[in-house]
Short mmCIF file of C-alpha atoms and ligand atoms in Angstrom, two decimals:
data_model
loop_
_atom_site.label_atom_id
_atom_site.label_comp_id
_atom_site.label_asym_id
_atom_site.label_seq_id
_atom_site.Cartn_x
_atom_site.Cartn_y
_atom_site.Cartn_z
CA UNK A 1 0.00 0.00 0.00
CA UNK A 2 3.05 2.45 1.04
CA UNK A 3 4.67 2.06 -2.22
CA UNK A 4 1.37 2.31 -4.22
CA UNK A 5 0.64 5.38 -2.76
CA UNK A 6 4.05 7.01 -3.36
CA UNK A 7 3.76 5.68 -6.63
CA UNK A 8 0.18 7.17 -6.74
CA UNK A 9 1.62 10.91 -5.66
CA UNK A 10 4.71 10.32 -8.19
CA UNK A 11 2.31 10.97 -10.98
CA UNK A 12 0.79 14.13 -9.18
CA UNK A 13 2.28 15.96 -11.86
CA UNK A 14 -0.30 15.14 -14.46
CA UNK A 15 -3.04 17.95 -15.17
CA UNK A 16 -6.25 16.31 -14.38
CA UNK A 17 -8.23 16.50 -18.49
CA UNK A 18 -11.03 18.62 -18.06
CA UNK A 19 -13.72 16.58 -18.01
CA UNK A 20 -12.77 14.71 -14.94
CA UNK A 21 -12.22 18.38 -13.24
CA UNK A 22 -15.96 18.49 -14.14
CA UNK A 23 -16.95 15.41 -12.34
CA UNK A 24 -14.69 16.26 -9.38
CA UNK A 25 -15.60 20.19 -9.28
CA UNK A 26 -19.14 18.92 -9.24
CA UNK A 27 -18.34 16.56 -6.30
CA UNK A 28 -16.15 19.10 -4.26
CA UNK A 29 -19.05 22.12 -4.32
CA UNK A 30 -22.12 19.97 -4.11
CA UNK A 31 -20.86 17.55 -1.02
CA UNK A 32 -18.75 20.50 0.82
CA UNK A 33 -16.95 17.65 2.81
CA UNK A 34 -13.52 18.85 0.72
CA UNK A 35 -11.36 21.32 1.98
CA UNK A 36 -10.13 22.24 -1.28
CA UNK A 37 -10.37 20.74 -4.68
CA UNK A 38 -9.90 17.49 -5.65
CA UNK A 39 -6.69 16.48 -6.94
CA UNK A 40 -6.07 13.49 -7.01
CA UNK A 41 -8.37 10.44 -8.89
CA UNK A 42 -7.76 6.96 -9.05
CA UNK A 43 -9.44 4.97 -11.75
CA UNK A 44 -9.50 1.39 -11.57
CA UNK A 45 -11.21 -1.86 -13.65
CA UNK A 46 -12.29 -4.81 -11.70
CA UNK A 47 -12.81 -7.76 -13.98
CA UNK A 48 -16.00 -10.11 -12.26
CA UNK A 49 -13.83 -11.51 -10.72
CA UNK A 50 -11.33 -9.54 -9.36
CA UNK A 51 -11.83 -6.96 -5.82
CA UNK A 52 -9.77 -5.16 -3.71
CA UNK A 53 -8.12 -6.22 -0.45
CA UNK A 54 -9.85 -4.76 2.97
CA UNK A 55 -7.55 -1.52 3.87
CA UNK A 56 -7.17 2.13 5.18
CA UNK A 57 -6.34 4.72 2.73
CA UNK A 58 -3.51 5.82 3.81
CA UNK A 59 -2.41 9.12 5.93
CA UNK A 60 -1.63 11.32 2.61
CA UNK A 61 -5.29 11.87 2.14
CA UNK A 62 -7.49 14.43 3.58
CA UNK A 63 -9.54 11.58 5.03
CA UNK A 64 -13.02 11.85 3.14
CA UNK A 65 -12.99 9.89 -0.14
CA UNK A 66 -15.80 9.68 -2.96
CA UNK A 67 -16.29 6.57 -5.05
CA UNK A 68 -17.91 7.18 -8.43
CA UNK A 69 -19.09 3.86 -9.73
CA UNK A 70 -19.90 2.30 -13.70
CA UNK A 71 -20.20 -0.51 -15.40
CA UNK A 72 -20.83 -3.69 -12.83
CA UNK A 73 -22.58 -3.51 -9.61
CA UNK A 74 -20.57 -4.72 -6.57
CA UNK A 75 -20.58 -5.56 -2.85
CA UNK A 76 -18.22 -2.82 -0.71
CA UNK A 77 -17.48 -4.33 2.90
CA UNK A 78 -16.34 -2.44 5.83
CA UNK A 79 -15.10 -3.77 9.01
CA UNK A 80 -13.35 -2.56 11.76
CA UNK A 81 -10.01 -1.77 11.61
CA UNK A 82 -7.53 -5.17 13.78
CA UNK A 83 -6.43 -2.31 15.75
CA UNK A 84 -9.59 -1.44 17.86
CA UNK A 85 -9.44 -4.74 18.74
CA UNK A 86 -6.29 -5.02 19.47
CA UNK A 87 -6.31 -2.07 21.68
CA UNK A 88 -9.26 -3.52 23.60
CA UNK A 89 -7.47 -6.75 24.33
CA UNK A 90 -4.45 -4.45 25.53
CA UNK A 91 -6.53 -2.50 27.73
CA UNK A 92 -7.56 -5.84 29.06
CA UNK A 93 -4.57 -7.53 29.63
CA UNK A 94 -3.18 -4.59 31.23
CA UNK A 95 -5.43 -4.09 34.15
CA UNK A 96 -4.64 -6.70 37.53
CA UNK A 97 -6.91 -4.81 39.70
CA UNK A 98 -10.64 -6.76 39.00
CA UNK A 99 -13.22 -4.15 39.49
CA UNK A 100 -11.39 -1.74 36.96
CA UNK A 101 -10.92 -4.47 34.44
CA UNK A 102 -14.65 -5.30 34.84
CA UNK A 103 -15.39 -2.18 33.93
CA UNK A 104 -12.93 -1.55 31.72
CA UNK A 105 -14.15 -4.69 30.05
CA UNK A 106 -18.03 -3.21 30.22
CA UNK A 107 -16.57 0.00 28.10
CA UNK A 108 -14.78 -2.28 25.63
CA UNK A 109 -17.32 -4.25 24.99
CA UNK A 110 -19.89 -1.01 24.59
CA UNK A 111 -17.02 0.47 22.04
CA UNK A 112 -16.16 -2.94 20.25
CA UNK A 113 -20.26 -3.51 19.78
CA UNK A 114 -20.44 -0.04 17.92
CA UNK A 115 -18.44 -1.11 15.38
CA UNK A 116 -20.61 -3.83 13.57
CA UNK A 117 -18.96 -5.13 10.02
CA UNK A 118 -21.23 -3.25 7.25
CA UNK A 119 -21.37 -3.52 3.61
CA UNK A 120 -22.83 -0.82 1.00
CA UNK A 121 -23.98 -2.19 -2.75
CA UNK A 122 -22.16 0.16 -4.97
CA UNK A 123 -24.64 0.99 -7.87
CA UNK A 124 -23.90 1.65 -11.56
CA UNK A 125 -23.59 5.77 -11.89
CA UNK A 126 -23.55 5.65 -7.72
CA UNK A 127 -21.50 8.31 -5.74
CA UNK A 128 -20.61 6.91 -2.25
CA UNK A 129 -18.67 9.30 0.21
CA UNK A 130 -17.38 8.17 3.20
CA UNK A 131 -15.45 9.77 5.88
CA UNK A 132 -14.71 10.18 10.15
CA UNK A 133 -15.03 6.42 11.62
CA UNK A 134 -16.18 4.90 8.09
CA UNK A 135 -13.03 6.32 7.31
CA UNK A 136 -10.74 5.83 9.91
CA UNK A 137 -11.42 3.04 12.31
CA UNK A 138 -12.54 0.78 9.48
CA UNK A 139 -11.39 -1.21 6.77
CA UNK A 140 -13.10 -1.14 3.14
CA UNK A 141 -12.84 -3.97 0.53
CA UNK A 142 -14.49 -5.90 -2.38
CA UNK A 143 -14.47 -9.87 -2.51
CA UNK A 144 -12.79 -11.19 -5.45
CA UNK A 145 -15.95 -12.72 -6.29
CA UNK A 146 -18.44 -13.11 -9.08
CA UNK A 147 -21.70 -13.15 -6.79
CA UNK A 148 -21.95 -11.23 -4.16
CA UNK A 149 -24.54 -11.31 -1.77
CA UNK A 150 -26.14 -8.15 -0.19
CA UNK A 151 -28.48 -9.32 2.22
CA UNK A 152 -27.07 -7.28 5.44
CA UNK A 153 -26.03 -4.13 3.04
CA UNK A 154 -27.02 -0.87 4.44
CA UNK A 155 -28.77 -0.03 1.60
CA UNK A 156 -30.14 -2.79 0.72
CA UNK A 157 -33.47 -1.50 0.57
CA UNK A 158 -32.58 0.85 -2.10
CA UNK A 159 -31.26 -1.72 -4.02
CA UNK A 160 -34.38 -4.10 -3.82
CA UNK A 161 -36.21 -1.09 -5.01
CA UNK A 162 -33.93 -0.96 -7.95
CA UNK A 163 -33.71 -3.84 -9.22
CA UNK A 164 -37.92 -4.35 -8.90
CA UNK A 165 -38.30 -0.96 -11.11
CA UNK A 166 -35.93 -2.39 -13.67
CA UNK A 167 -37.01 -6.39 -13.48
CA UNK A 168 -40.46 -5.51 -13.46
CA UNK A 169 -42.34 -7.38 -16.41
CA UNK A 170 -41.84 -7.81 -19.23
CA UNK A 171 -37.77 -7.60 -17.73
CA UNK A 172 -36.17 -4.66 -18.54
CA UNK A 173 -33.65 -4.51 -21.84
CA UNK A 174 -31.46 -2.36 -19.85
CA UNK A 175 -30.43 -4.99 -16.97
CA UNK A 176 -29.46 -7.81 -18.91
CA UNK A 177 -26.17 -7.19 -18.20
CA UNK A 178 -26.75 -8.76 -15.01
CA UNK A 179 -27.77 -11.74 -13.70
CA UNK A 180 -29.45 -11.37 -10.49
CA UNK A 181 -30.89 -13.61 -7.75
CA UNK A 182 -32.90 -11.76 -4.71
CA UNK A 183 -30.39 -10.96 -2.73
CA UNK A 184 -26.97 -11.37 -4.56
CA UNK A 185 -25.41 -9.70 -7.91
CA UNK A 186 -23.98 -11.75 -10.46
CA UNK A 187 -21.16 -9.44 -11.87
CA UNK A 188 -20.80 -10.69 -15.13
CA UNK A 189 -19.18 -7.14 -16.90
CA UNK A 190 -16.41 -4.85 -15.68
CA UNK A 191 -16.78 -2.43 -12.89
CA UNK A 192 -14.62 1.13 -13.32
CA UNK A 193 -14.33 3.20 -10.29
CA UNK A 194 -13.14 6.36 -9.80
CA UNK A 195 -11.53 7.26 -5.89
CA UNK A 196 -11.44 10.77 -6.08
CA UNK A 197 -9.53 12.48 -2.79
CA UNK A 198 -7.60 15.72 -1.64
CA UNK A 199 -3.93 15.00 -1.01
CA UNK A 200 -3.28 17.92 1.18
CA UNK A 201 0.43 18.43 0.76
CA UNK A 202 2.30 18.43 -2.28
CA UNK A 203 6.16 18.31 -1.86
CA UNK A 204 7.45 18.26 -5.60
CA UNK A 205 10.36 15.72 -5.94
CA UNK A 206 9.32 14.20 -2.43
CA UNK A 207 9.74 10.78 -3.65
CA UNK A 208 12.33 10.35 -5.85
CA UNK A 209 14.10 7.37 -6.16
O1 AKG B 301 -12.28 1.08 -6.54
C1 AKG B 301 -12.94 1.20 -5.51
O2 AKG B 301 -14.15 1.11 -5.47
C2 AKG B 301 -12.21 1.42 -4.21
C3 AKG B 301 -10.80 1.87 -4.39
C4 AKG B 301 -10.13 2.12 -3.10
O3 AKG B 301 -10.59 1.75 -2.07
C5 AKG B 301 -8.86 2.86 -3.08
O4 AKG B 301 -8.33 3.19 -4.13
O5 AKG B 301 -8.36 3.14 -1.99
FE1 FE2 B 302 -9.52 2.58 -0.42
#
């Protein structure tokens, strides 16, 4: 991840083509979460079968990030970061005295049981923005699988909705594409995604090798 994202800032250089600065422009004055423009977008293609390993965007970020989603829909899973965990069992193993680790334990448990796993069904033409503990005490992935099931997704609601508009009879031309069972989505096409963030400090030659 640390050398992707030097890698990533290397090619800061390159003037963002205009009609990305539209799409981002559009994203940094209608959400307000950005402290300045956006300058830095990360396009990626995930074949059916391919996703992307559960991390934390790292610390060179201003730490909200917007996902624009085409093509494919997919499954996005967030769970909490190893290292509230780990900090919890720290806490724990740390304390002799057995009222305070009681407690202790109580407040753990309280913190740990806020942080529930979650997932989010990223929709074709979707713009999901995430930021503070979404962000940073959690980590987000995509399962390097072709069906993907949704059934505990936040929005999963929304997506039933969807996908009765557009399978309603006779089924829809437009979602073909797709295979679909109730609660799962066959990705049978590409998915292109584009991470747009703020990096907030640009040294120029920084990382030069
Ligand atoms: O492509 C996506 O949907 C997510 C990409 C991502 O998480 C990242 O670039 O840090
Ligand atoms: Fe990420």
């Amino acid at each position: 991840m640390e050398t992707e994202e030097k890698s990533h800032l290397n090619n800061l250089s390159h003037a963002v083509p205009p009609w990305l600065t539209r799409i981002t422009q559009r994203m940094y004055e209608e959400s307000r979460l950005f402290p300045s423009a956006i300058n830095h977008v990360l396009i990626n293609e995930y074949l059916p079968n391919q996703g992307i390993m559960p991390h934390q965007d790292g610390p060179a970020y201003f730490p909200v990030v917007a996902i624009l989603s085409l093509g494919s829909r997919v499954v996005m899973d967030f769970t909490p970061h190893p290292s509230l965990t780990n900090s919890v069992n720290t806490v724990r193993n740390n304390v002799e005295d057995t009222i305070s680790a009681r407690a202790l334990e109580n407040e753990s448990e309280k913190l740990l049981d806020s942080y529930d796993p979650f997932s989010v069904v990223l929709m074709p033409c979707s713009l999901l923005i995430f930021k503070d503990k979404a962000y940073s005490d959690y980590l987000h992935g995509i399962k390097d699988c072709e069906v993907q099931h949704f059934t505990g997704a936040v929005n999963v609601a929304e997506t039933l909705k969807f996908l009765r508009v557009n399978q309603s009879p006779p089924p829809s031309e437009k979602v073909t594409e797709e295979k679909r069972t109730a609660d799962s989505v066959h990705r049978t096409t590409s998915r292109i995604s584009l991470t747009c963030r703020v990096v907030s400090k640009v040294h120029k030659n920084l990382f030069k090798f």
